[in-house]
Coordinates of C-alpha atoms (C1' of nucleotides) in Angstrom, one line a residue:
Chain A
M180 CA -40.6 -71.9 -50.1
T181 CA -37.4 -70.2 -49.0
N182 CA -33.9 -71.5 -48.2
K183 CA -34.8 -71.0 -44.5
D184 CA -38.1 -73.0 -44.9
I185 CA -36.3 -75.9 -46.4
A186 CA -33.5 -75.8 -43.9
E187 CA -36.0 -75.9 -41.0
R188 CA -37.7 -78.9 -42.6
F189 CA -34.3 -80.7 -42.9
E190 CA -33.5 -79.8 -39.3
R191 CA -36.8 -81.3 -38.2
I192 CA -36.2 -84.4 -40.2
A193 CA -32.8 -84.8 -38.6
D194 CA -34.4 -84.4 -35.1
L195 CA -36.9 -87.1 -35.8
L196 CA -34.4 -89.4 -37.4
Q197 CA -32.2 -89.0 -34.3
I198 CA -35.1 -90.0 -32.0
K199 CA -35.9 -92.9 -34.3
G200 CA -32.3 -94.0 -33.7
E201 CA -31.1 -93.7 -37.3
V202 CA -27.3 -93.8 -38.0
I203 CA -25.8 -90.6 -36.9
Y204 CA -24.2 -89.9 -40.3
K205 CA -27.5 -89.7 -42.1
I206 CA -28.7 -87.3 -39.5
L207 CA -25.6 -85.2 -39.9
A208 CA -26.1 -85.1 -43.6
Y209 CA -29.5 -83.5 -43.2
R210 CA -28.1 -81.0 -40.7
K211 CA -25.2 -80.2 -43.0
A212 CA -27.6 -79.7 -46.0
A213 CA -29.7 -77.3 -43.8
E214 CA -26.6 -75.3 -42.8
S215 CA -25.5 -75.2 -46.4
L216 CA -28.8 -73.8 -47.6
L217 CA -28.7 -71.0 -44.9
G218 CA -25.1 -70.1 -46.0
L219 CA -25.7 -70.3 -49.7
G220 CA -26.3 -66.6 -50.3
R221 CA -28.5 -67.5 -53.3
D222 CA -32.2 -68.3 -53.6
V223 CA -32.4 -72.1 -53.8
R224 CA -35.4 -71.7 -56.1
E225 CA -33.1 -70.1 -58.7
V226 CA -30.5 -72.8 -58.2
H227 CA -33.1 -75.4 -58.8
R228 CA -34.3 -73.7 -62.0
E229 CA -30.7 -73.9 -63.2
G230 CA -30.5 -77.5 -62.3
G231 CA -27.6 -77.0 -59.9
L232 CA -28.9 -78.4 -56.6
E233 CA -26.3 -81.2 -56.4
A234 CA -23.5 -78.6 -56.7
I235 CA -24.5 -77.3 -53.3
P236 CA -22.1 -78.6 -50.7
G237 CA -23.6 -81.4 -48.6
V238 CA -26.4 -81.9 -51.1
G239 CA -26.3 -85.2 -53.0
K240 CA -28.8 -87.0 -55.1
A241 CA -31.2 -87.9 -52.3
I242 CA -31.4 -84.5 -50.7
A243 CA -31.5 -82.7 -54.1
E244 CA -34.6 -84.8 -55.0
K245 CA -36.2 -83.8 -51.7
I246 CA -35.5 -80.1 -52.2
A247 CA -36.9 -80.3 -55.7
E248 CA -40.0 -82.1 -54.5
L249 CA -40.5 -79.4 -51.8
L250 CA -40.1 -76.6 -54.3
D251 CA -42.2 -78.2 -57.0
T252 CA -45.1 -79.5 -54.9
G253 CA -44.7 -77.9 -51.5
E254 CA -44.9 -81.4 -50.1
L255 CA -42.4 -84.1 -49.1
R256 CA -43.6 -87.7 -49.1
F257 CA -40.5 -88.8 -47.1
Y258 CA -41.5 -86.4 -44.3
D259 CA -45.1 -87.6 -44.3
E260 CA -44.0 -91.2 -44.0
L261 CA -41.6 -90.3 -41.3
T262 CA -44.1 -88.5 -39.2
A263 CA -46.6 -91.4 -39.7
T264 CA -44.2 -93.6 -37.7
I265 CA -42.9 -91.1 -35.2
P266 CA -44.9 -88.2 -33.6
E267 CA -43.7 -84.8 -34.9
S268 CA -44.1 -83.3 -31.5
L269 CA -41.2 -85.4 -30.1
A270 CA -38.8 -83.1 -31.9
E271 CA -39.7 -80.2 -29.7
L272 CA -38.6 -82.1 -26.6
L273 CA -35.0 -81.9 -27.9
A274 CA -35.0 -78.2 -27.0
I275 CA -34.9 -79.2 -23.3
P276 CA -31.4 -78.9 -22.1
D277 CA -29.7 -82.2 -21.1
L278 CA -32.4 -84.2 -22.8
G279 CA -31.4 -86.0 -25.9
P280 CA -32.9 -88.4 -28.4
K281 CA -32.2 -91.6 -26.5
K282 CA -34.2 -90.5 -23.4
I283 CA -37.0 -89.1 -25.5
K284 CA -37.4 -92.4 -27.3
L285 CA -37.3 -94.2 -24.0
F286 CA -40.1 -92.0 -22.6
W287 CA -42.2 -92.3 -25.7
E288 CA -41.9 -96.1 -26.0
T289 CA -42.4 -97.0 -22.4
L290 CA -44.8 -94.3 -21.2
G291 CA -46.3 -93.0 -24.5
I292 CA -45.1 -89.5 -23.8
T293 CA -45.2 -87.2 -26.8
S294 CA -45.5 -83.7 -25.4
L295 CA -43.8 -81.4 -23.1
E296 CA -46.8 -81.2 -20.8
A297 CA -47.0 -85.0 -20.6
L298 CA -43.3 -85.2 -19.9
E299 CA -43.5 -82.6 -17.1
S300 CA -46.4 -84.3 -15.3
A301 CA -44.8 -87.7 -15.5
A302 CA -41.6 -86.3 -14.0
K303 CA -43.6 -84.5 -11.3
A304 CA -45.4 -87.8 -10.5
G305 CA -42.1 -89.6 -10.1
R306 CA -42.9 -92.0 -13.0
L307 CA -39.6 -91.5 -14.8
R308 CA -37.1 -92.4 -12.0
D309 CA -37.5 -96.1 -12.3
L310 CA -36.8 -96.3 -16.0
P311 CA -33.4 -97.7 -17.0
G312 CA -30.6 -95.1 -16.8
M313 CA -32.9 -92.8 -14.9
G314 CA -33.0 -91.9 -11.2
A315 CA -34.4 -89.3 -8.9
K316 CA -31.6 -86.8 -9.7
S317 CA -32.2 -87.2 -13.5
E318 CA -35.9 -86.6 -12.9
A319 CA -35.2 -83.4 -11.0
K320 CA -32.7 -82.2 -13.6
L321 CA -35.3 -82.8 -16.3
L322 CA -37.8 -80.6 -14.5
E323 CA -35.1 -78.0 -14.1
G324 CA -34.4 -78.2 -17.8
I325 CA -38.1 -77.7 -18.6
A326 CA -38.2 -74.7 -16.3
S327 CA -35.1 -73.2 -17.9
L328 CA -36.6 -73.7 -21.3
A329 CA -39.5 -71.5 -20.3
R330 CA -37.2 -68.9 -18.9
R331 CA -34.8 -68.8 -21.8
G332 CA -35.8 -66.7 -24.8
D333 CA -34.2 -66.5 -28.2
R334 CA -30.6 -66.6 -28.8
M335 CA -28.8 -63.4 -27.7
L336 CA -28.1 -60.7 -30.2
L337 CA -24.4 -60.3 -30.9
G338 CA -24.7 -56.6 -29.7
D339 CA -26.1 -57.7 -26.4
A340 CA -23.6 -60.5 -25.8
V341 CA -20.4 -58.6 -26.6
P342 CA -20.6 -56.1 -23.7
V343 CA -21.4 -58.9 -21.2
A344 CA -18.5 -61.0 -22.5
R345 CA -16.1 -58.0 -22.2
D346 CA -17.2 -57.6 -18.6
L347 CA -16.5 -61.3 -17.9
L348 CA -13.1 -61.1 -19.4
G349 CA -12.3 -58.1 -17.3
V350 CA -13.2 -60.0 -14.1
L351 CA -11.4 -63.2 -15.1
R352 CA -8.2 -61.5 -16.1
Q353 CA -7.9 -60.2 -12.6
V354 CA -8.0 -63.7 -11.0
P355 CA -4.5 -64.7 -9.6
G356 CA -2.6 -67.0 -11.9
V357 CA -4.5 -66.1 -15.1
V358 CA -2.2 -65.4 -18.0
D359 CA -4.9 -64.7 -20.6
A360 CA -8.6 -64.9 -21.2
Q361 CA -10.4 -64.8 -24.5
V362 CA -13.9 -65.0 -25.9
A363 CA -14.5 -68.2 -27.9
G364 CA -17.4 -69.8 -29.7
S365 CA -19.8 -68.1 -32.1
L366 CA -19.3 -64.9 -30.3
R367 CA -15.6 -64.8 -31.3
R368 CA -16.7 -65.6 -34.8
W369 CA -19.0 -62.6 -34.6
R370 CA -22.2 -64.5 -35.6
E371 CA -25.2 -62.3 -35.6
T372 CA -26.8 -64.2 -32.7
V373 CA -25.1 -66.4 -30.0
G374 CA -26.6 -69.2 -28.0
D375 CA -24.2 -68.7 -25.0
I376 CA -21.1 -66.9 -24.1
D377 CA -17.9 -69.0 -24.2
I378 CA -14.8 -67.9 -22.4
L379 CA -11.4 -69.6 -22.4
V380 CA -8.9 -68.9 -19.7
A381 CA -5.1 -69.7 -19.7
S382 CA -3.9 -70.6 -16.2
R383 CA -2.2 -73.4 -14.3
D384 CA -4.7 -73.1 -11.5
A385 CA -8.3 -73.6 -12.6
D386 CA -9.9 -73.6 -9.2
P387 CA -9.8 -69.9 -8.5
V388 CA -11.1 -69.2 -12.0
M389 CA -14.0 -71.5 -11.5
S390 CA -14.8 -69.9 -8.1
A391 CA -14.6 -66.4 -9.5
F392 CA -16.8 -67.3 -12.4
T393 CA -19.5 -69.3 -10.6
S394 CA -19.8 -66.7 -7.8
L395 CA -20.4 -63.7 -10.1
P396 CA -23.4 -61.6 -8.9
R397 CA -25.3 -62.1 -12.2
V398 CA -25.2 -65.9 -11.8
A399 CA -28.6 -67.4 -11.1
R400 CA -27.7 -71.0 -11.1
I401 CA -24.6 -73.2 -11.7
L402 CA -25.3 -75.7 -14.4
G403 CA -22.1 -77.6 -14.0
R404 CA -18.8 -77.3 -12.4
G405 CA -15.9 -79.6 -13.2
P406 CA -12.1 -79.3 -12.7
V407 CA -11.6 -77.5 -16.0
K408 CA -15.0 -76.4 -17.2
S409 CA -18.0 -74.7 -15.6
S410 CA -21.3 -73.4 -17.0
V411 CA -23.8 -71.1 -15.5
E412 CA -27.1 -69.5 -16.2
F413 CA -27.4 -65.7 -15.6
V414 CA -30.3 -64.0 -14.0
D415 CA -31.6 -62.9 -17.5
G416 CA -31.7 -66.5 -18.6
S417 CA -28.6 -66.3 -20.8
R418 CA -25.8 -68.8 -20.4
A419 CA -22.1 -68.7 -20.2
Q420 CA -19.3 -71.3 -19.8
V421 CA -15.6 -71.1 -19.0
W422 CA -12.8 -73.5 -19.8
V423 CA -9.4 -73.3 -18.2
H424 CA -6.3 -74.7 -20.0
P425 CA -2.6 -74.3 -19.2
P426 CA -0.9 -71.5 -21.2
E427 CA 1.2 -73.8 -23.3
R428 CA -1.9 -75.5 -24.6
F429 CA -4.0 -72.4 -25.0
G430 CA -3.7 -72.3 -28.8
T431 CA -5.3 -75.7 -29.4
A432 CA -7.9 -75.0 -26.7
L433 CA -8.9 -71.6 -28.2
Q434 CA -9.0 -73.0 -31.7
Y435 CA -11.2 -75.9 -30.5
A436 CA -13.6 -73.7 -28.5
T437 CA -13.9 -71.1 -31.2
G438 CA -15.3 -73.6 -33.8
S439 CA -17.3 -73.7 -35.8
K440 CA -18.0 -77.4 -35.4
D441 CA -17.8 -77.9 -39.2
H442 CA -14.6 -75.9 -39.5
N443 CA -13.1 -78.1 -36.7
V444 CA -14.2 -81.3 -38.4
R445 CA -12.4 -80.2 -41.6
L446 CA -9.3 -79.2 -39.6
R447 CA -9.2 -82.5 -37.9
E448 CA -9.5 -84.3 -41.2
L449 CA -6.5 -82.3 -42.4
A450 CA -4.6 -83.1 -39.2
L451 CA -5.3 -86.8 -39.6
A452 CA -4.1 -86.7 -43.2
A453 CA -0.8 -85.3 -41.8
G454 CA -0.6 -88.0 -39.2
F455 CA -1.9 -86.0 -36.3
S456 CA -4.9 -86.3 -34.0
L457 CA -6.1 -82.8 -33.1
S458 CA -7.8 -82.1 -29.8
E459 CA -8.2 -79.1 -27.5
H460 CA -5.1 -80.3 -25.7
A461 CA -2.6 -80.8 -28.4
L462 CA -1.7 -82.1 -31.8
K463 CA -0.8 -85.7 -31.1
R464 CA 1.3 -87.7 -33.6
V465 CA -0.7 -90.9 -34.3
S466 CA 2.3 -93.0 -34.9
D467 CA 4.0 -92.6 -31.5
G468 CA 1.6 -90.6 -29.4
T469 CA 4.0 -87.7 -28.9
E470 CA 2.3 -84.3 -28.3
L471 CA 3.0 -81.1 -30.2
L472 CA 1.8 -78.3 -27.9
C473 CA 0.5 -75.0 -29.3
A474 CA 0.3 -71.9 -27.2
T475 CA -1.2 -69.8 -30.0
E476 CA -3.8 -70.6 -32.6
A477 CA -1.4 -69.5 -35.3
E478 CA 0.9 -72.4 -34.3
V479 CA -2.0 -74.8 -34.8
Y480 CA -2.7 -73.6 -38.3
S481 CA 0.9 -73.4 -39.1
A482 CA 1.5 -76.9 -38.0
L483 CA -1.1 -78.0 -40.5
G484 CA 0.6 -76.0 -43.3
L485 CA -2.0 -73.2 -43.2
P486 CA -1.9 -69.4 -42.8
Y487 CA -3.8 -68.1 -39.8
V488 CA -7.5 -68.3 -40.4
P489 CA -9.4 -65.5 -38.7
P490 CA -12.3 -66.6 -36.5
E491 CA -15.0 -64.9 -38.5
L492 CA -14.1 -67.0 -41.5
R493 CA -14.3 -70.4 -39.7
E494 CA -17.7 -71.5 -40.9
D495 CA -16.6 -74.2 -43.4
R496 CA -17.6 -72.0 -46.3
G497 CA -14.4 -72.7 -48.2
E498 CA -11.9 -71.0 -45.9
I499 CA -9.7 -74.1 -45.6
P500 CA -9.2 -74.7 -49.3
A501 CA -8.7 -71.0 -49.7
A502 CA -6.1 -71.0 -46.9
Q503 CA -4.3 -73.9 -48.6
R504 CA -4.2 -71.8 -51.8
N505 CA -3.1 -68.8 -49.7
A506 CA -6.1 -67.0 -51.0
L507 CA -7.9 -65.9 -47.9
P508 CA -9.3 -62.3 -48.1
R509 CA -7.1 -59.6 -46.7
R510 CA -8.5 -58.9 -43.3
L511 CA -10.6 -55.7 -43.0
E512 CA -9.7 -53.7 -39.9
L513 CA -11.8 -51.3 -37.9
A514 CA -9.0 -48.7 -38.5
D515 CA -9.5 -49.0 -42.3
I516 CA -12.9 -47.4 -41.9
Q517 CA -12.7 -43.6 -42.7
S518 CA -16.4 -42.7 -42.9
S519 CA -19.9 -43.4 -41.9
L520 CA -22.2 -42.5 -44.7
H521 CA -25.7 -43.1 -43.2
N522 CA -26.5 -41.2 -40.0
H523 CA -29.2 -39.1 -38.5
S524 CA -29.5 -35.9 -36.5
T525 CA -32.2 -33.9 -34.8
W526 CA -33.3 -32.9 -38.3
S527 CA -35.2 -36.1 -38.3
D528 CA -35.4 -38.8 -35.6
G529 CA -31.8 -38.6 -34.4
K530 CA -31.1 -37.5 -30.8
A531 CA -28.1 -35.2 -31.3
S532 CA -27.3 -32.2 -33.4
V533 CA -25.1 -32.3 -36.5
L534 CA -22.2 -30.8 -34.6
E535 CA -22.6 -33.3 -31.7
M536 CA -22.7 -36.2 -34.2
A537 CA -19.7 -34.9 -36.0
Q538 CA -17.7 -34.6 -32.8
A539 CA -18.6 -38.1 -31.8
A540 CA -17.6 -39.5 -35.2
L541 CA -14.3 -37.5 -35.0
A542 CA -13.7 -38.9 -31.5
R543 CA -13.8 -42.4 -33.0
G544 CA -11.3 -41.6 -35.7
L545 CA -13.7 -41.1 -38.6
R546 CA -12.6 -38.6 -41.2
V547 CA -15.9 -38.3 -43.1
L548 CA -19.5 -38.1 -41.8
A549 CA -22.6 -38.0 -44.0
I550 CA -25.7 -36.7 -42.3
T551 CA -28.6 -38.5 -44.0
D552 CA -31.8 -37.7 -42.2
H553 CA -35.1 -39.2 -43.3
S554 CA -37.1 -37.6 -46.0
S555 CA -40.4 -36.3 -45.0
G556 CA -42.4 -39.0 -46.7
L557 CA -41.7 -41.5 -43.9
G558 CA -44.6 -40.6 -41.7
V559 CA -43.2 -42.0 -38.4
T560 CA -40.4 -39.5 -38.2
Q561 CA -40.0 -35.8 -38.6
G562 CA -38.3 -35.8 -41.9
V563 CA -36.7 -33.1 -44.0
D564 CA -38.2 -31.9 -47.3
A565 CA -36.5 -29.9 -50.1
E566 CA -36.9 -26.6 -48.2
G567 CA -35.7 -28.2 -44.9
L568 CA -32.6 -29.4 -46.7
S569 CA -31.5 -25.9 -47.6
R570 CA -31.7 -24.8 -44.0
Q571 CA -29.9 -28.0 -42.9
R572 CA -27.1 -27.1 -45.3
Q573 CA -26.4 -24.0 -43.3
A574 CA -26.3 -26.0 -40.0
I575 CA -23.8 -28.4 -41.6
E576 CA -21.7 -25.6 -42.9
A577 CA -21.6 -24.1 -39.4
A578 CA -20.6 -27.4 -37.9
Q579 CA -18.0 -27.8 -40.6
A580 CA -16.6 -24.3 -39.8
E581 CA -16.4 -25.2 -36.1
L582 CA -14.5 -28.5 -36.7
G583 CA -12.3 -27.3 -39.5
S584 CA -10.5 -29.9 -41.7
A585 CA -10.4 -32.6 -39.0
I586 CA -13.6 -34.2 -40.4
R587 CA -15.6 -33.6 -43.5
I588 CA -19.3 -33.4 -43.1
L589 CA -21.4 -34.4 -46.1
Q590 CA -25.0 -33.5 -46.6
G591 CA -27.1 -36.4 -47.7
I592 CA -30.6 -37.9 -47.3
E593 CA -32.1 -41.2 -46.4
V594 CA -34.7 -41.0 -49.1
E595 CA -37.8 -43.2 -48.7
I596 CA -38.5 -45.8 -51.4
R597 CA -42.3 -45.4 -51.5
A598 CA -44.7 -48.2 -51.7
D599 CA -45.2 -47.5 -55.5
G600 CA -41.5 -47.6 -56.1
S601 CA -40.9 -43.9 -56.6
L602 CA -38.6 -41.9 -54.4
D603 CA -39.8 -39.4 -51.9
L604 CA -37.8 -36.5 -53.4
D605 CA -37.5 -35.3 -56.9
D606 CA -34.3 -35.8 -59.0
R607 CA -33.3 -32.1 -58.9
T608 CA -33.3 -32.1 -55.1
L609 CA -31.4 -35.4 -54.9
A610 CA -28.8 -34.0 -57.4
G611 CA -28.0 -31.1 -55.1
L612 CA -26.9 -33.5 -52.2
D613 CA -23.5 -34.9 -51.6
I614 CA -24.8 -38.4 -51.1
V615 CA -28.1 -40.3 -51.3
V616 CA -29.1 -43.3 -49.3
A617 CA -32.3 -45.0 -50.4
S618 CA -34.2 -47.3 -48.0
M619 CA -37.5 -49.0 -47.5
H620 CA -39.3 -48.7 -44.2
T621 CA -42.8 -49.5 -45.3
G622 CA -44.5 -52.0 -47.5
L623 CA -41.9 -54.6 -46.6
R624 CA -44.5 -57.3 -46.7
Q625 CA -45.5 -56.6 -50.3
P626 CA -45.5 -59.6 -52.7
R627 CA -42.2 -60.6 -54.2
E628 CA -42.7 -59.0 -57.6
Q629 CA -43.9 -55.7 -56.2
V630 CA -41.2 -55.2 -53.5
T631 CA -38.5 -56.4 -55.9
A632 CA -39.7 -53.9 -58.6
R633 CA -39.5 -51.1 -56.0
M634 CA -36.0 -52.0 -55.1
L635 CA -34.8 -52.3 -58.7
A636 CA -36.2 -48.9 -59.5
A637 CA -34.2 -47.4 -56.6
I638 CA -31.1 -49.2 -57.6
R639 CA -31.4 -47.9 -61.2
N640 CA -32.0 -44.3 -60.1
P641 CA -28.7 -42.6 -61.0
H642 CA -28.8 -40.3 -58.0
V643 CA -28.9 -43.1 -55.5
D644 CA -25.5 -44.0 -54.1
V645 CA -26.3 -46.4 -51.2
I646 CA -29.1 -48.9 -50.7
G647 CA -29.7 -48.7 -47.0
H648 CA -30.4 -51.9 -45.0
P649 CA -31.3 -53.7 -48.2
S650 CA -33.4 -56.6 -46.8
G651 CA -35.3 -54.7 -44.2
R652 CA -34.9 -57.5 -41.6
L653 CA -34.7 -57.0 -37.9
I654 CA -32.9 -60.0 -36.4
Q655 CA -35.4 -62.3 -34.6
R656 CA -38.1 -59.6 -34.9
R657 CA -38.9 -59.0 -38.5
E658 CA -38.3 -61.2 -41.5
A659 CA -36.5 -59.8 -44.6
A660 CA -38.7 -58.5 -47.4
D661 CA -39.4 -61.2 -50.0
L662 CA -36.9 -59.8 -52.5
D663 CA -35.7 -61.6 -55.6
L664 CA -32.1 -61.2 -54.5
D665 CA -30.7 -62.6 -57.7
A666 CA -32.4 -59.7 -59.6
V667 CA -31.4 -57.2 -56.9
F668 CA -27.7 -58.2 -57.0
A669 CA -27.7 -58.3 -60.8
A670 CA -29.1 -54.8 -61.0
A671 CA -26.7 -53.5 -58.3
A672 CA -23.7 -55.0 -60.2
A673 CA -24.9 -53.2 -63.4
S674 CA -25.7 -49.8 -61.8
G675 CA -22.6 -49.6 -59.6
V676 CA -24.7 -48.6 -56.5
T677 CA -23.3 -49.7 -53.2
L678 CA -25.3 -52.1 -51.0
E679 CA -25.1 -51.2 -47.3
I680 CA -23.9 -53.4 -44.5
N681 CA -25.9 -51.7 -41.8
A682 CA -23.9 -52.1 -38.6
N683 CA -26.8 -51.7 -36.1
P684 CA -26.7 -55.1 -34.3
Q685 CA -30.4 -55.4 -34.6
R686 CA -30.1 -55.3 -38.4
L687 CA -26.7 -56.4 -39.7
D688 CA -28.2 -56.0 -43.1
L689 CA -26.8 -57.2 -45.6
S690 CA -26.1 -60.3 -43.6
D691 CA -22.8 -62.2 -43.9
V692 CA -23.9 -64.6 -46.5
Y693 CA -25.3 -61.9 -48.8
V694 CA -22.1 -59.8 -48.3
R695 CA -20.3 -62.9 -49.6
R696 CA -22.5 -63.0 -52.6
A697 CA -22.0 -59.3 -53.3
V698 CA -18.3 -59.7 -52.9
D699 CA -18.3 -62.5 -55.5
L700 CA -20.2 -60.3 -57.9
G701 CA -17.9 -57.3 -57.4
I702 CA -20.7 -55.1 -56.0
P703 CA -19.3 -52.2 -53.9
L704 CA -20.3 -52.2 -50.3
S705 CA -20.8 -49.5 -47.7
I706 CA -20.5 -50.1 -43.9
N707 CA -22.6 -47.6 -42.0
T708 CA -23.7 -47.2 -38.4
D709 CA -27.1 -45.7 -39.1
A710 CA -26.3 -43.7 -35.9
H711 CA -29.2 -41.9 -34.3
R712 CA -27.1 -40.8 -31.3
P713 CA -23.4 -40.4 -30.7
E714 CA -22.8 -43.8 -29.0
H715 CA -24.2 -45.6 -32.0
F716 CA -20.9 -45.0 -33.8
D717 CA -19.7 -47.8 -31.6
F718 CA -21.8 -50.2 -33.8
L719 CA -19.1 -49.9 -36.5
E720 CA -17.2 -53.0 -35.2
Y721 CA -20.3 -55.1 -35.8
G722 CA -20.5 -53.9 -39.4
V723 CA -16.8 -54.6 -39.9
A724 CA -17.2 -58.1 -38.5
T725 CA -20.1 -58.8 -40.8
A726 CA -18.1 -57.6 -43.7
R727 CA -15.3 -59.9 -42.7
R728 CA -17.6 -62.8 -42.4
G729 CA -18.6 -62.1 -45.9
W730 CA -15.0 -62.1 -47.1
A731 CA -15.1 -58.4 -48.0
E732 CA -11.8 -56.6 -48.4
A733 CA -11.1 -52.9 -47.8
E734 CA -10.9 -52.1 -51.5
Q735 CA -14.5 -53.1 -52.1
V736 CA -15.8 -51.0 -49.1
I737 CA -16.2 -47.4 -50.1
N738 CA -15.9 -46.3 -46.4
C739 CA -12.3 -47.3 -46.6
W740 CA -11.5 -45.0 -49.4
P741 CA -9.8 -41.6 -48.6
L742 CA -12.0 -38.5 -48.9
E743 CA -10.7 -37.5 -52.4
R744 CA -11.4 -40.9 -53.9
L745 CA -14.9 -41.1 -52.2
M746 CA -15.8 -37.6 -53.5
R747 CA -14.6 -38.5 -57.0
W748 CA -16.7 -41.6 -56.9
L749 CA -19.8 -39.7 -55.7
A750 CA -19.3 -37.0 -58.3
G751 CA -19.0 -39.6 -61.0
R752 CA -22.3 -41.3 -60.1
S753 CA -24.7 -38.4 -60.1
P754 CA -25.4 -36.9 -63.6
A755 CA -24.6 -33.2 -63.7
Chain B
dG198 C1' -26.8 -89.5 -46.8
dC199 C1' -22.4 -87.4 -48.6
dC200 C1' -17.9 -87.8 -50.6
dG201 C1' -13.1 -89.0 -53.0
dT202 C1' -4.6 -86.3 -54.4
dT203 C1' -5.0 -93.2 -50.2
dT204 C1' -11.3 -94.6 -51.6
dT205 C1' -17.5 -95.1 -56.2
dC206 C1' -17.1 -98.4 -50.7
dG207 C1' -16.1 -97.4 -46.4
dG208 C1' -15.2 -94.0 -44.0
dC209 C1' -17.3 -89.9 -41.5
dC210 C1' -13.4 -85.7 -34.6
dC211 C1' -12.7 -85.9 -29.8
dG212 C1' -13.1 -85.1 -24.9
dA213 C1' -15.6 -83.2 -20.5
dC214 C1' -19.2 -83.7 -17.4
dT215 C1' -23.1 -85.9 -15.1
dG216 C1' -25.6 -89.5 -13.3
dT217 C1' -26.3 -93.9 -13.4
dT218 C1' -23.3 -96.8 -13.6
dT219 C1' -19.4 -101.4 -10.8
dT220 C1' -17.0 -100.0 -16.4
dC221 C1' -20.6 -96.9 -19.0
dA222 C1' -24.3 -94.2 -21.5
dG223 C1' -26.2 -89.9 -22.6
dT224 C1' -25.6 -85.2 -23.7
dC225 C1' -23.1 -81.3 -25.1
dG226 C1' -20.0 -78.5 -27.7

DNA sequence: GCCGTTTTCGGCCCGACTGTTTTCAGTCG
């Protein structure tokens, strides 16, 4: 039973308690505990073994006991008793937009509805409209909600949402009267997936903004349109919403809309302690109701005695106490990145030559590029073997000669960690390369002991410099391998190998919470695009954002080191 | 159900929008 399994169970409990009508704070406690487990960065099984469950934020005696029961027995009596009184299937109805716990309870108690199908047919038969608080419009809206649930897929990947959001910003900034437009919400925090696209506009005249937004060609339906806020569904089923605030209140508004919810709750507590009520409109002095307006977010934080907290840290993972101690991480910038150390070319499954890849990297300001094609053992790609590597060396030297000193091209390999834990190339071949990335592409579903042992063997191989996409996950498509990450991190810390932050938006692996753990343990990190074609170098910003979310600073990221330091480090790792 | 430089008890953020309301409830973020 993993952190994620337990978090899902607690979310389910919260859903059912909400429908049951339990006090909201008990429900929030379960949600907080679930969130906390997902952000823990440690295996909860390990924490339980150490007896430290109650030290987890948001976990007290009662929830700690439930975690322990789940881990020890795989069962939870509390959950069984709960589902004996309230049908488990009701929780799924909460996914329907604009349908909440109160209505679900109403439908269940008056009409015995416990499933989506039953709810849909009742609405179609007009049996809901006469219930208290309902009407013909609510009934139609509910049917629309059910239809949209069927249309809507998973949350959007960050990498899919960013280009759309930039598009929207471009349009909205052209609207007359608009002073500024910014992305907000989880997108601005660079979360790996986003539920919808939130945009905040600074203008005195909201109406033209709303019109421009709701009449975009990609809008399939308008979900709501008020004087200062509108939301729409796009033709692909994704959603976006826009708020408009006057420029002098843009700071509080942007801060509010960026979240996270938990971060905002903390901030509001802090404001209250200082005698202010904080809303998206202003900081309002409680004593006399006077408003303190903030045009920028920095003013909001400053008014509360804090340095500016960058959006990617606003997850209530200790950033506010750190800000109070003036101990926030120094922000990693895209411009700090000098190199990409895991990339492909036509020597394996890449789509561009060494020279084309180097030119593309150079065009994006990189000073060092490692070509690390797959080793031949990975059956799905045309990999390189020891003999191929010597021919590839000539191609790299030719490209280097062509580009001169503007960029340094390193020869490396992405060597396969085989199913038996050995590497796909012998030590002598690896020793002859500038850099070695070791990755797993197969056998990711092996049992925990086996897959962990493979990983540990690769980490301890003195020729290996980077562990590529360590968990092997593909966001929303493939679960991470069942690695014992405590063991993996301990071995990495001991060996000095770097763990990769793979910047491909389908991977983002290590993920933010594990970056944070690596940072705490002092494990060096490597942010790489894993580019298979020139435009993939643009992934770098996602890797940087993930590193920031994990509180990484430039010093710990080897891609930020100048060439000389990087080469010294590489030379020092591989035994002569 | 959690938590504590006002508290081990009594708090726990605040407003927009919609639809049903004649003053508000439900949902969302």
